Amino acid sequence: MSSFQNPDHDELAGTEQPFVTHLMELRDRLLRAVIAIAVCFGVLCLYPGPSQLYDWLAAPLVANLPEGTKMIATNVIAPFFVPIKITMLAGFMLALPIVLYQAWAFVAPGLYSHEKRLVMPLVVSSTLLFFGGVAFCYFFVFRKVFAFIQSFAPKSITAAPDIEAYLGFVMNMFIAFGAAFEVPIVVVVLVRMGIVSVEKLREWRGYFIVVAFIIAAVITPPDIVSQLALAIPMCLLYEVGLFASTYFVRHTKAPDEAEQTTTPDQSS
């Protein structure tokens, strides 16, 4: 009996479900994701609490303000709503693995086995890379940037940032660094979809370095510290993506693609 599958065989044949069934499953998956976010939000409200979360978020800036200076709130309801917004965001990030699992569980039945081998590692790695970008921004970039900016502040100025403005700045920086750390995922997807080859991406390395510094100059504050802190990791992660794409392409080929690559060796 031959161990090879019939090339005309579709492993998803017979798995089709009515449209209403898909809608019901989508509703259940969304409900579970919302419940997970709500539970994480409730837990964070109890401990450590919205006020403590904001203090943690503001710690890199407060540590570089003049002694005795605090942040201010120019909006009457800002002292209440800003910490709540941060708690909601923290609850979403805490529940993100569950949210992504629900998304994965919804689409997985419609994927071929070789597609599952590609999607799940990309979902997990993209999540870890995004968290890594946020952590790098908070623990390293913020402390360097705020110290650099305060070193240029005139003695006649007392820095007292508004809490809403600081929240907007932090969110923009988190999104920028989280997205920048997704460079390896973009490289892997482009190569796996056949849009561009690894060899071509290696040839474009110099162009990417220029683009990385342009992006860093546009989306970060106008200081050399934050620009270098964003551009250099992007360049390093580009190299990681080139290395990872070779592995993913080799281990996530469709059966017909794998047979085409092995047939010449067997015939020889």
XYZ file of N, CA and C in Angstrom:
804
model
N 0.850 -1.194 0.000
C 0.000 0.000 0.000
C 0.881 1.237 0.000
N 0.614 2.171 -0.852
C 1.460 3.355 -0.972
C 1.247 4.271 0.216
N 2.337 4.861 0.690
C 2.279 5.787 1.831
C 1.982 7.200 1.400
N 1.966 7.438 0.064
C 1.704 8.792 -0.423
C 0.206 9.003 -0.562
N -0.238 10.233 -0.219
C -1.634 10.564 -0.354
C -1.968 10.840 -1.813
N -3.213 10.606 -2.147
C -3.695 10.955 -3.477
C -3.584 12.461 -3.661
N -2.904 12.930 -4.707
C -2.720 14.361 -4.878
C -4.041 15.104 -5.039
N -5.090 14.380 -5.485
C -6.391 15.022 -5.656
C -7.205 15.015 -4.366
N -6.699 14.385 -3.321
C -7.437 14.297 -2.065
C -7.382 15.628 -1.322
N -8.533 16.075 -0.845
C -8.643 17.310 -0.068
C -8.952 16.938 1.372
N -8.011 17.221 2.268
C -8.193 16.809 3.659
C -9.310 17.571 4.356
N -9.796 18.678 3.765
C -10.897 19.440 4.340
C -12.251 19.029 3.776
N -12.243 18.064 2.868
C -13.497 17.631 2.259
C -14.420 17.038 3.323
N -15.679 17.447 3.303
C -16.654 16.935 4.260
C -16.700 17.677 5.573
N -15.882 18.731 5.732
C -15.859 19.471 6.997
C -16.659 20.762 6.922
N -17.329 21.006 5.778
C -18.090 22.234 5.637
C -19.249 22.270 6.622
N -19.554 23.478 7.138
C -20.642 23.660 8.070
C -21.539 24.788 7.568
N -22.821 24.782 7.972
C -23.721 25.863 7.559
C -23.225 27.220 8.044
N -23.619 28.254 7.318
C -23.194 29.613 7.644
C -23.659 30.016 9.035
N -24.870 29.612 9.397
C -25.401 29.965 10.722
C -24.551 29.339 11.823
N -24.061 28.139 11.583
C -23.196 27.480 12.568
C -21.913 28.264 12.771
N -21.350 28.792 11.698
C -20.146 29.620 11.807
C -20.428 30.891 12.597
N -21.577 31.484 12.363
C -21.929 32.696 13.107
C -22.085 32.411 14.594
N -22.704 31.288 14.921
C -22.872 30.932 16.331
C -21.527 30.667 16.995
N -20.648 29.980 16.265
C -19.317 29.729 16.836
C -18.535 31.032 17.002
N -18.644 31.930 16.015
C -17.976 33.224 16.121
C -18.490 33.999 17.319
N -19.807 33.966 17.530
C -20.379 34.641 18.695
C -19.819 34.069 19.991
N -19.747 32.749 20.076
C -19.234 32.112 21.299
C -17.766 32.462 21.527
N -16.979 32.480 20.454
C -15.555 32.807 20.590
C -15.370 34.257 21.042
N -16.153 35.171 20.443
C -16.069 36.576 20.838
C -16.509 36.766 22.285
N -17.539 36.056 22.686
C -18.027 36.170 24.065
C -16.973 35.695 25.054
N -16.304 34.597 24.731
C -15.249 34.102 25.617
C -14.091 35.083 25.705
N -13.752 35.697 24.570
C -12.669 36.677 24.581
C -13.042 37.893 25.424
N -14.276 38.367 25.271
C -14.728 39.527 26.056
C -14.758 39.189 27.541
N -15.214 37.987 27.876
C -15.236 37.577 29.289
C -13.825 37.530 29.855
N -12.876 37.007 29.077
C -11.488 36.951 29.543
C -10.946 38.354 29.803
N -11.233 39.296 28.896
C -10.777 40.677 29.087
C -11.433 41.292 30.315
N -12.742 41.047 30.487
C -13.465 41.607 31.631
C -12.928 41.053 32.942
N -12.631 39.757 32.962
C -12.094 39.151 34.186
C -10.726 39.744 34.525
N -9.860 39.871 33.527
C -8.536 40.455 33.764
C -8.659 41.912 34.213
N -9.596 42.647 33.617
C -9.827 44.033 34.029
C -10.289 44.095 35.480
N -11.217 43.207 35.851
C -11.705 43.198 37.224
C -10.610 42.852 38.227
N -9.778 41.872 37.867
C -8.682 41.488 38.774
C -7.705 42.642 38.957
N -7.376 43.335 37.862
C -6.443 44.460 37.950
C -7.044 45.637 38.721
N -8.367 45.787 38.662
C -9.008 46.840 39.451
C -8.875 46.566 40.947
N -8.921 45.278 41.298
C -8.783 44.915 42.713
C -7.330 44.979 43.166
N -6.448 44.469 42.337
C -5.012 44.513 42.649
C -4.226 44.535 41.341
N -3.337 45.462 41.157
C -2.899 46.492 42.120
C -3.780 47.734 42.163
N -4.750 47.836 41.245
C -5.627 48.984 41.213
C -5.239 49.971 40.122
N -6.225 50.722 39.587
C -5.933 51.667 38.505
C -4.896 52.730 38.867
N -4.969 53.256 40.081
C -4.026 54.308 40.475
C -2.593 53.781 40.501
N -2.412 52.589 41.038
C -1.078 52.009 41.100
C -0.546 51.693 39.706
N -1.422 51.244 38.821
C -1.000 50.961 37.451
C -0.519 52.226 36.757
N -1.237 53.334 36.976
C -0.786 54.575 36.351
C 0.545 55.035 36.944
N 0.707 54.857 38.252
C 1.983 55.234 38.879
C 3.130 54.437 38.281
N 2.893 53.157 38.031
C 3.928 52.333 37.396
C 4.221 52.825 35.983
N 3.163 53.175 35.251
C 3.359 53.628 33.882
C 4.095 54.967 33.837
N 3.826 55.817 34.801
C 4.429 57.153 34.826
C 5.794 57.164 35.498
N 6.208 56.054 36.097
C 7.457 56.021 36.867
C 8.676 56.476 36.069
N 8.856 56.055 34.804
C 10.050 56.524 34.072
C 10.095 58.036 33.900
N 8.939 58.680 33.712
C 8.919 60.131 33.555
C 9.097 60.827 34.897
N 8.383 60.371 35.910
C 8.443 61.008 37.227
C 9.859 60.945 37.787
N 10.574 59.854 37.507
C 11.937 59.707 38.026
C 12.881 60.747 37.443
N 12.526 61.347 36.300
C 13.400 62.329 35.662
C 12.874 63.755 35.773
N 11.765 63.951 36.477
C 11.264 65.300 36.719
C 12.047 65.958 37.842
N 12.044 67.280 37.896
C 12.709 67.962 39.016
C 12.145 67.497 40.357
N 12.967 67.469 41.356
C 12.560 66.968 42.671
C 11.354 67.751 43.191
N 10.357 67.004 43.641
C 9.148 67.617 44.176
C 8.095 67.933 43.144
N 8.386 67.714 41.863
C 7.430 68.010 40.789
C 6.559 66.791 40.521
N 5.273 67.035 40.309
C 4.337 65.970 39.977
C 3.655 66.288 38.645
N 3.007 65.270 38.086
C 2.224 65.474 36.876
C 0.912 66.159 37.236
N 0.268 66.761 36.236
C -0.955 67.512 36.493
C -2.087 66.946 35.642
N -3.323 67.302 36.030
C -4.514 66.925 35.277
C -5.281 68.200 34.953
N -5.361 68.553 33.689
C -6.061 69.765 33.276
C -7.546 69.519 33.035
N -7.954 68.253 32.971
C -9.357 67.892 32.803
C -9.919 67.454 34.147
N -11.147 67.861 34.443
C -11.735 67.577 35.759
C -11.856 66.080 36.016
N -12.270 65.330 34.999
C -12.497 63.893 35.192
C -11.292 63.047 34.809
N -10.207 63.671 34.386
C -9.020 62.915 33.967
C -8.436 62.050 35.071
N -8.377 62.505 36.336
C -7.808 61.639 37.382
C -8.562 60.326 37.569
N -9.805 60.275 37.101
C -10.570 59.018 37.188
C -10.462 58.204 35.905
N -10.694 58.852 34.763
C -10.787 58.112 33.515
C -9.441 57.642 32.981
N -8.388 58.401 33.170
C -7.088 57.994 32.639
C -6.595 56.695 33.292
N -6.627 56.562 34.627
C -6.237 55.268 35.214
C -7.142 54.119 34.785
N -8.448 54.399 34.588
C -9.354 53.351 34.132
C -8.979 52.893 32.725
N -8.651 53.845 31.842
C -8.233 53.495 30.484
C -6.984 52.622 30.507
N -6.052 52.956 31.364
C -4.821 52.170 31.460
C -5.129 50.765 31.975
N -6.038 50.663 32.930
C -6.411 49.351 33.459
C -7.091 48.506 32.394
N -7.934 49.132 31.580
C -8.582 48.404 30.482
C -7.545 47.909 29.476
N -6.585 48.758 29.153
C -5.537 48.356 28.223
C -4.697 47.222 28.803
N -4.362 47.323 30.085
C -3.586 46.263 30.733
C -4.383 44.958 30.788
N -5.698 45.065 31.017
C -6.537 43.870 31.026
C -6.578 43.196 29.663
N -6.643 44.011 28.605
C -6.632 43.447 27.256
C -5.305 42.744 26.969
N -4.205 43.367 27.337
C -2.895 42.755 27.075
C -2.723 41.486 27.902
N -3.244 41.493 29.128
C -3.143 40.301 29.966
C -3.965 39.155 29.394
N -5.106 39.480 28.803
C -5.984 38.449 28.227
C -5.655 38.149 26.777
N -4.652 38.797 26.207
C -4.358 38.635 24.785
C -4.087 37.193 24.384
N -3.366 36.389 25.174
C -3.194 34.979 24.771
C -4.516 34.240 24.610
N -5.478 34.514 25.489
C -6.785 33.860 25.385
C -7.527 34.375 24.152
N -7.455 35.672 23.907
C -8.117 36.254 22.738
C -7.552 35.644 21.453
N -6.236 35.553 21.377
C -5.619 34.979 20.171
C -5.937 33.491 20.029
N -6.038 32.795 21.164
C -6.401 31.372 21.085
C -7.812 31.207 20.533
N -8.739 32.072 20.947
C -10.102 31.987 20.437
C -10.128 32.257 18.928
N -9.329 33.224 18.485
C -9.247 33.490 17.049
C -8.665 32.290 16.309
N -7.639 31.699 16.898
C -7.010 30.528 16.285
C -7.976 29.347 16.239
N -8.704 29.111 17.320
C -9.640 27.987 17.373
C -10.779 28.155 16.366
N -11.109 29.402 16.039
C -12.189 29.646 15.078
C -11.747 29.348 13.645
N -10.541 29.729 13.291
C -10.091 29.565 11.899
C -9.385 28.235 11.662
N -8.935 27.551 12.718
C -8.143 26.332 12.554
C -8.868 25.234 11.784
N -10.177 24.995 12.011
C -10.835 23.915 11.249
C -10.826 24.134 9.740
N -10.679 25.358 9.282
C -10.667 25.635 7.853
C -9.287 25.683 7.243
N -8.265 25.286 8.005
C -6.892 25.330 7.515
C -6.372 23.929 7.238
N -5.526 23.821 6.225
C -4.838 22.567 5.964
C -3.749 22.358 7.012
N -3.262 21.132 7.099
C -2.283 20.806 8.128
C -1.011 21.627 7.971
N -0.572 21.838 6.713
C 0.647 22.627 6.519
C 0.416 24.094 6.849
N -0.823 24.583 6.694
C -1.133 25.959 7.074
C -1.165 26.110 8.590
N -1.639 25.084 9.285
C -1.644 25.123 10.747
C -0.216 25.174 11.301
N 0.683 24.467 10.629
C 2.071 24.494 11.070
C 2.694 25.876 10.914
N 2.123 26.702 10.050
C 2.638 28.052 9.840
C 1.943 29.065 10.742
N 0.615 28.985 10.838
C -0.154 30.029 11.511
C 0.096 30.052 13.010
N 0.034 28.898 13.670
C 0.149 28.889 15.126
C 1.491 29.429 15.608
N 2.623 28.998 15.046
C 3.889 29.611 15.475
C 3.946 31.105 15.221
N 3.335 31.572 14.123
C 3.350 33.006 13.836
C 2.504 33.774 14.846
N 1.373 33.210 15.252
C 0.525 33.876 16.247
C 1.262 34.009 17.573
N 1.888 32.916 18.001
C 2.600 32.940 19.286
C 3.801 33.881 19.215
N 4.592 33.764 18.156
C 5.797 34.585 18.059
C 5.474 36.057 17.888
N 4.410 36.382 17.130
C 4.042 37.788 16.960
C 3.583 38.395 18.281
N 2.894 37.608 19.102
C 2.477 38.097 20.422
C 3.682 38.366 21.311
N 4.611 37.425 21.340
C 5.803 37.591 22.174
C 6.652 38.766 21.692
N 6.751 38.930 20.383
C 7.532 40.042 19.847
C 6.881 41.382 20.183
N 5.555 41.457 20.109
C 4.874 42.706 20.450
C 5.104 43.046 21.919
N 4.948 42.070 22.793
C 5.214 42.303 24.216
C 6.675 42.687 24.443
N 7.569 42.063 23.679
C 8.978 42.406 23.804
C 9.251 43.839 23.407
N 8.585 44.308 22.344
C 8.744 45.694 21.933
C 8.225 46.664 22.972
N 7.075 46.352 23.582
C 6.513 47.209 24.633
C 7.435 47.244 25.850
N 7.936 46.075 26.250
C 8.829 46.020 27.410
C 10.129 46.774 27.139
N 10.682 46.629 25.956
C 11.907 47.344 25.600
C 11.686 48.852 25.647
N 10.519 49.282 25.158
C 10.199 50.711 25.172
C 10.083 51.225 26.603
N 9.420 50.475 27.470
C 9.178 50.941 28.836
C 10.457 50.929 29.677
N 11.167 49.823 29.660
C 12.292 49.652 30.585
C 13.577 50.321 30.101
N 13.721 50.502 28.803
C 14.964 51.084 28.305
C 14.768 52.448 27.660
N 13.872 52.503 26.666
C 13.739 53.726 25.870
C 13.213 54.885 26.710
N 12.159 54.671 27.487
C 11.568 55.762 28.257
C 12.574 56.409 29.199
N 13.322 55.595 29.887
C 14.273 56.139 30.872
C 15.362 56.967 30.178
N 15.841 56.498 29.049
C 16.878 57.234 28.329
C 16.320 58.503 27.694
N 15.131 58.385 27.099
C 14.542 59.533 26.398
C 14.190 60.644 27.377
N 13.534 60.311 28.491
C 13.116 61.343 29.439
C 14.323 62.010 30.100
N 15.348 61.234 30.375
C 16.561 61.829 30.935
C 17.226 62.764 29.929
N 17.231 62.348 28.664
C 17.828 63.170 27.610
C 17.056 64.476 27.432
N 15.724 64.391 27.427
C 14.903 65.584 27.230
C 15.042 66.546 28.408
N 15.012 66.028 29.610
C 15.110 66.889 30.790
C 16.471 67.560 30.899
N 17.487 66.933 30.338
C 18.817 67.544 30.387
C 18.885 68.804 29.540
N 17.950 68.967 28.594
C 17.920 70.147 27.741
C 16.931 71.207 28.233
N 16.158 70.888 29.261
C 15.148 71.835 29.746
C 15.824 73.036 30.408
N 15.432 74.272 30.044
C 16.002 75.467 30.688
C 15.689 75.494 32.185
N 16.540 76.128 32.949
C 16.356 76.214 34.399
C 15.113 77.019 34.763
N 14.684 77.882 33.871
C 13.519 78.720 34.155
C 12.193 78.009 33.923
N 12.237 76.745 33.475
C 11.021 75.989 33.174
C 10.855 74.865 34.192
N 9.627 74.741 34.696
C 9.279 73.627 35.575
C 8.410 72.658 34.787
N 8.927 71.491 34.530
C 8.191 70.491 33.750
C 7.110 69.860 34.612
N 5.844 69.961 34.154
C 4.705 69.353 34.838
C 3.757 68.803 33.775
N 4.065 67.640 33.186
C 3.279 67.102 32.068
C 1.852 66.757 32.485
N 0.940 66.865 31.532
C -0.460 66.495 31.763
C -0.611 64.979 31.627
N -1.436 64.387 32.477
C -1.547 62.922 32.497
C -2.193 62.384 31.228
N -3.130 63.110 30.635
C -3.752 62.655 29.388
C -2.763 62.725 28.228
N -1.984 63.800 28.178
C -0.974 63.922 27.130
C 0.081 62.828 27.275
N 0.441 62.504 28.509
C 1.421 61.443 28.731
C 0.864 60.096 28.301
N -0.423 59.848 28.570
C -1.037 58.592 28.157
C -1.012 58.459 26.637
N -1.355 59.537 25.921
C -1.310 59.487 24.467
C 0.092 59.231 23.950
N 1.084 59.871 24.558
C 2.475 59.662 24.149
C 2.900 58.212 24.374
N 2.539 57.675 25.522
C 2.929 56.300 25.859
C 2.284 55.307 24.893
N 1.000 55.510 24.600
C 0.315 54.587 23.695
C 0.944 54.617 22.304
N 1.261 55.805 21.825
C 1.898 55.905 20.504
C 3.254 55.199 20.485
N 4.016 55.371 21.532
C 5.336 54.733 21.599
C 5.214 53.213 21.727
N 4.271 52.754 22.546
C 4.071 51.312 22.691
C 3.675 50.677 21.360
N 2.751 51.318 20.651
C 2.311 50.784 19.359
C 3.464 50.802 18.353
N 4.246 51.881 18.366
C 5.358 51.994 17.422
C 6.393 50.902 17.656
N 6.794 50.704 18.906
C 7.823 49.701 19.195
C 7.256 48.287 19.079
N 5.997 48.089 19.491
C 5.394 46.772 19.334
C 5.287 46.379 17.878
N 4.885 47.330 17.018
C 4.784 47.046 15.586
C 6.162 46.867 14.954
N 7.135 47.658 15.392
C 8.486 47.540 14.833
C 9.098 46.178 15.124
N 8.773 45.614 16.271
C 9.316 44.304 16.625
C 8.653 43.164 15.844
N 7.642 43.495 15.009
C 7.005 42.480 14.180
C 7.710 42.304 12.840
N 8.843 42.951 12.647
C 9.571 42.850 11.376
C 9.866 41.401 10.985
N 10.316 40.521 11.893
C 10.560 39.134 11.475
C 9.306 38.439 10.957
N 8.159 38.742 11.546
C 6.917 38.118 11.094
C 6.586 38.559 9.680
N 6.755 39.844 9.396
C 6.485 40.364 8.050
C 7.403 39.705 7.033
N 8.669 39.550 7.383
C 9.636 38.929 6.467
C 9.255 37.479 6.195
N 8.900 36.736 7.241
C 8.527 35.327 7.081
C 7.291 35.191 6.202
N 6.281 36.016 6.432
C 5.037 35.933 5.655
C 5.295 36.273 4.183
N 6.097 37.296 3.937
C 6.394 37.675 2.553
C 7.106 36.548 1.812
N 8.048 35.913 2.473
C 8.793 34.824 1.840
C 7.901 33.607 1.652
N 7.111 33.275 2.691
C 6.272 32.070 2.592
C 5.191 32.204 1.529
N 4.671 33.413 1.327
C 3.642 33.629 0.313
C 4.227 33.741 -1.089
N 5.549 33.718 -1.183
C 6.189 33.777 -2.487
C 6.242 35.163 -3.091
N 5.968 36.195 -2.299
C 6.000 37.562 -2.811
C 7.428 37.989 -3.114
N 8.355 37.562 -2.281
C 9.755 37.909 -2.473
C 10.604 36.780 -1.895
N 11.791 36.606 -2.416
C 12.670 35.537 -1.960
C 13.631 36.043 -0.897
N 14.207 35.095 -0.162
C 15.179 35.448 0.869
C 16.400 36.117 0.244
N 16.808 35.614 -0.898
C 17.978 36.192 -1.572
C 17.737 37.652 -1.949
N 16.540 37.940 -2.426
C 16.213 39.317 -2.797
C 16.172 40.222 -1.568
N 15.648 39.708 -0.461
C 15.607 40.500 0.768
C 17.013 40.781 1.290
N 17.915 39.832 1.107
C 19.300 40.075 1.499
C 19.917 41.186 0.645
N 19.547 41.200 -0.631
C 20.057 42.268 -1.495
C 19.490 43.634 -1.097
N 18.286 43.644 -0.556
C 17.632 44.892 -0.168
C 17.978 45.337 1.242
N 18.931 44.669 1.867
C 19.268 44.977 3.264
C 19.620 46.457 3.449
N 20.422 46.996 2.566
C 20.825 48.391 2.690
C 19.648 49.349 2.587
N 18.705 49.046 1.682
C 17.524 49.897 1.549
C 16.677 49.845 2.821
N 16.579 48.643 3.415
C 15.775 48.521 4.630
C 16.373 49.331 5.771
N 17.694 49.360 5.865
C 18.334 50.140 6.925
C 17.968 51.617 6.799
N 17.997 52.114 5.564
C 17.616 53.517 5.336
C 16.157 53.742 5.717
N 15.271 52.825 5.303
C 13.846 52.950 5.622
C 13.621 52.887 7.126
N 14.361 52.017 7.822
C 14.202 51.897 9.269
C 14.533 53.202 9.976
N 15.589 53.866 9.556
C 15.949 55.133 10.187
C 14.958 56.237 9.825
N 14.391 56.180 8.632
C 13.372 57.170 8.262
C 12.116 56.978 9.111
N 11.691 55.725 9.261
C 10.517 55.439 10.091
C 10.750 55.876 11.531
N 11.941 55.576 12.054
C 12.254 55.963 13.429
C 12.235 57.475 13.599
N 12.704 58.196 12.586
C 12.722 59.655 12.666
C 11.316 60.246 12.620
N 10.388 59.548 11.955
C 9.032 60.077 11.788
C 8.165 59.811 13.008
N 8.229 58.611 13.576
C 7.262 58.218 14.602
C 7.775 58.352 16.023
N 9.040 58.671 16.212
C 9.562 58.846 17.564
C 9.787 60.330 17.848
N 9.957 60.690 19.118
C 10.271 62.087 19.440
C 11.553 62.539 18.747
N 11.712 63.849 18.556
C 12.883 64.353 17.806
C 14.167 64.339 18.628
N 14.545 63.159 19.082
C 15.821 63.029 19.782
C 16.526 61.789 19.253
N 17.830 61.832 19.247
C 18.638 60.779 18.653
C 18.536 59.473 19.425
N 18.265 59.557 20.740
C 18.219 58.345 21.570
C 17.070 57.442 21.147
N 15.852 58.001 21.082
C 14.699 57.177 20.729
C 14.774 56.711 19.280
N 15.331 57.522 18.401
C 15.440 57.121 16.995
C 16.377 55.937 16.832
N 17.525 55.997 17.493
C 18.457 54.860 17.433
C 17.877 53.640 18.121
N 17.138 53.862 19.218
C 16.562 52.745 19.969
C 15.506 52.007 19.163
N 14.900 52.673 18.185
C 13.910 52.013 17.331
C 14.544 51.465 16.060
N 15.434 52.217 15.434
C 15.993 51.814 14.145
C 16.935 50.616 14.276
N 17.782 50.614 15.288
C 18.755 49.520 15.425
C 18.065 48.179 15.679
N 17.094 48.075 16.620
C 16.394 46.786 16.765
C 15.673 46.342 15.496
N 15.120 47.287 14.727
C 14.459 46.912 13.477
C 15.448 46.263 12.511
N 16.651 46.808 12.428
C 17.664 46.239 11.538
C 18.090 44.849 12.008
N 18.245 44.685 13.319
C 18.627 43.378 13.855
C 17.513 42.352 13.655
N 16.270 42.779 13.859
C 15.142 41.872 13.694
C 14.932 41.507 12.230
N 15.330 42.381 11.332
C 15.287 42.063 9.902
C 16.174 40.856 9.607
N 17.352 40.833 10.213
C 18.253 39.692 10.029
C 17.662 38.430 10.653
N 16.992 38.579 11.801
C 16.328 37.430 12.422
C 15.248 36.883 11.504
N 14.493 37.778 10.863
C 13.461 37.349 9.937
C 14.024 36.594 8.746
N 15.159 37.033 8.220
C 15.798 36.325 7.107
C 16.193 34.908 7.503
N 16.707 34.777 8.713
C 17.104 33.446 9.191
C 15.880 32.557 9.438
N 14.848 33.133 10.079
C 13.665 32.340 10.420
C 12.864 31.948 9.187
N 12.845 32.790 8.163
C 12.041 32.502 6.974
C 12.515 31.235 6.276
N 13.816 30.993 6.278
C 14.339 29.775 5.653
C 13.800 28.530 6.348
N 13.749 28.573 7.670
C 13.238 27.434 8.444
C 11.744 27.244 8.203
N 10.974 28.324 8.247
C 9.525 28.222 8.108
C 9.139 27.719 6.721
N 9.796 28.212 5.691
C 9.461 27.776 4.337
C 9.708 26.283 4.182
N 10.777 25.796 4.777
C 11.118 24.384 4.642
C 10.155 23.472 5.392
N 9.612 23.930 6.517
C 8.776 23.079 7.361
C 7.278 23.344 7.221
N 6.872 24.238 6.354
C 5.440 24.528 6.193
C 5.009 24.416 4.740
N 5.676 23.584 3.985
C 5.311 23.411 2.586
C 4.058 22.555 2.466
N 3.257 22.851 1.460
C 2.107 22.015 1.154
C 2.592 20.678 0.600
N 1.775 19.623 0.700
C 2.215 18.315 0.197
C 2.655 18.332 -1.258
N 1.934 19.069 -2.120
C 2.329 19.100 -3.528
C 3.649 19.818 -3.724
N 3.911 20.875 -2.888
C 5.187 21.580 -2.980
C 6.329 20.687 -2.521
N 6.106 19.940 -1.437
C 7.144 19.055 -0.922
C 7.466 17.948 -1.925
N 6.405 17.443 -2.598
C 6.625 16.387 -3.583
C 7.408 16.897 -4.767
N 7.140 18.157 -5.176
C 7.863 18.731 -6.317
C 9.341 18.915 -6.021
N 9.666 19.234 -4.755
C 11.062 19.448 -4.397
C 11.821 18.152 -4.190
N 11.085 17.065 -3.844
C 11.753 15.786 -3.583
C 11.783 14.890 -4.804
N 10.902 15.102 -5.773
C 10.844 14.234 -6.948
C 12.138 14.227 -7.745
N 12.775 15.391 -8.003
C 14.037 15.352 -8.763
C 15.108 14.525 -8.094
N 15.187 14.558 -6.768
C 16.189 13.770 -6.078
C 15.900 12.293 -6.202
N 14.588 11.937 -6.104
C 14.256 10.526 -6.185
C 14.511 9.973 -7.591
N 14.210 10.820 -8.634
C 14.382 10.336 -10.005
C 15.831 10.183 -10.376
N 16.706 10.902 -9.685
C 18.115 10.761 -9.986
C 18.688 9.517 -9.341
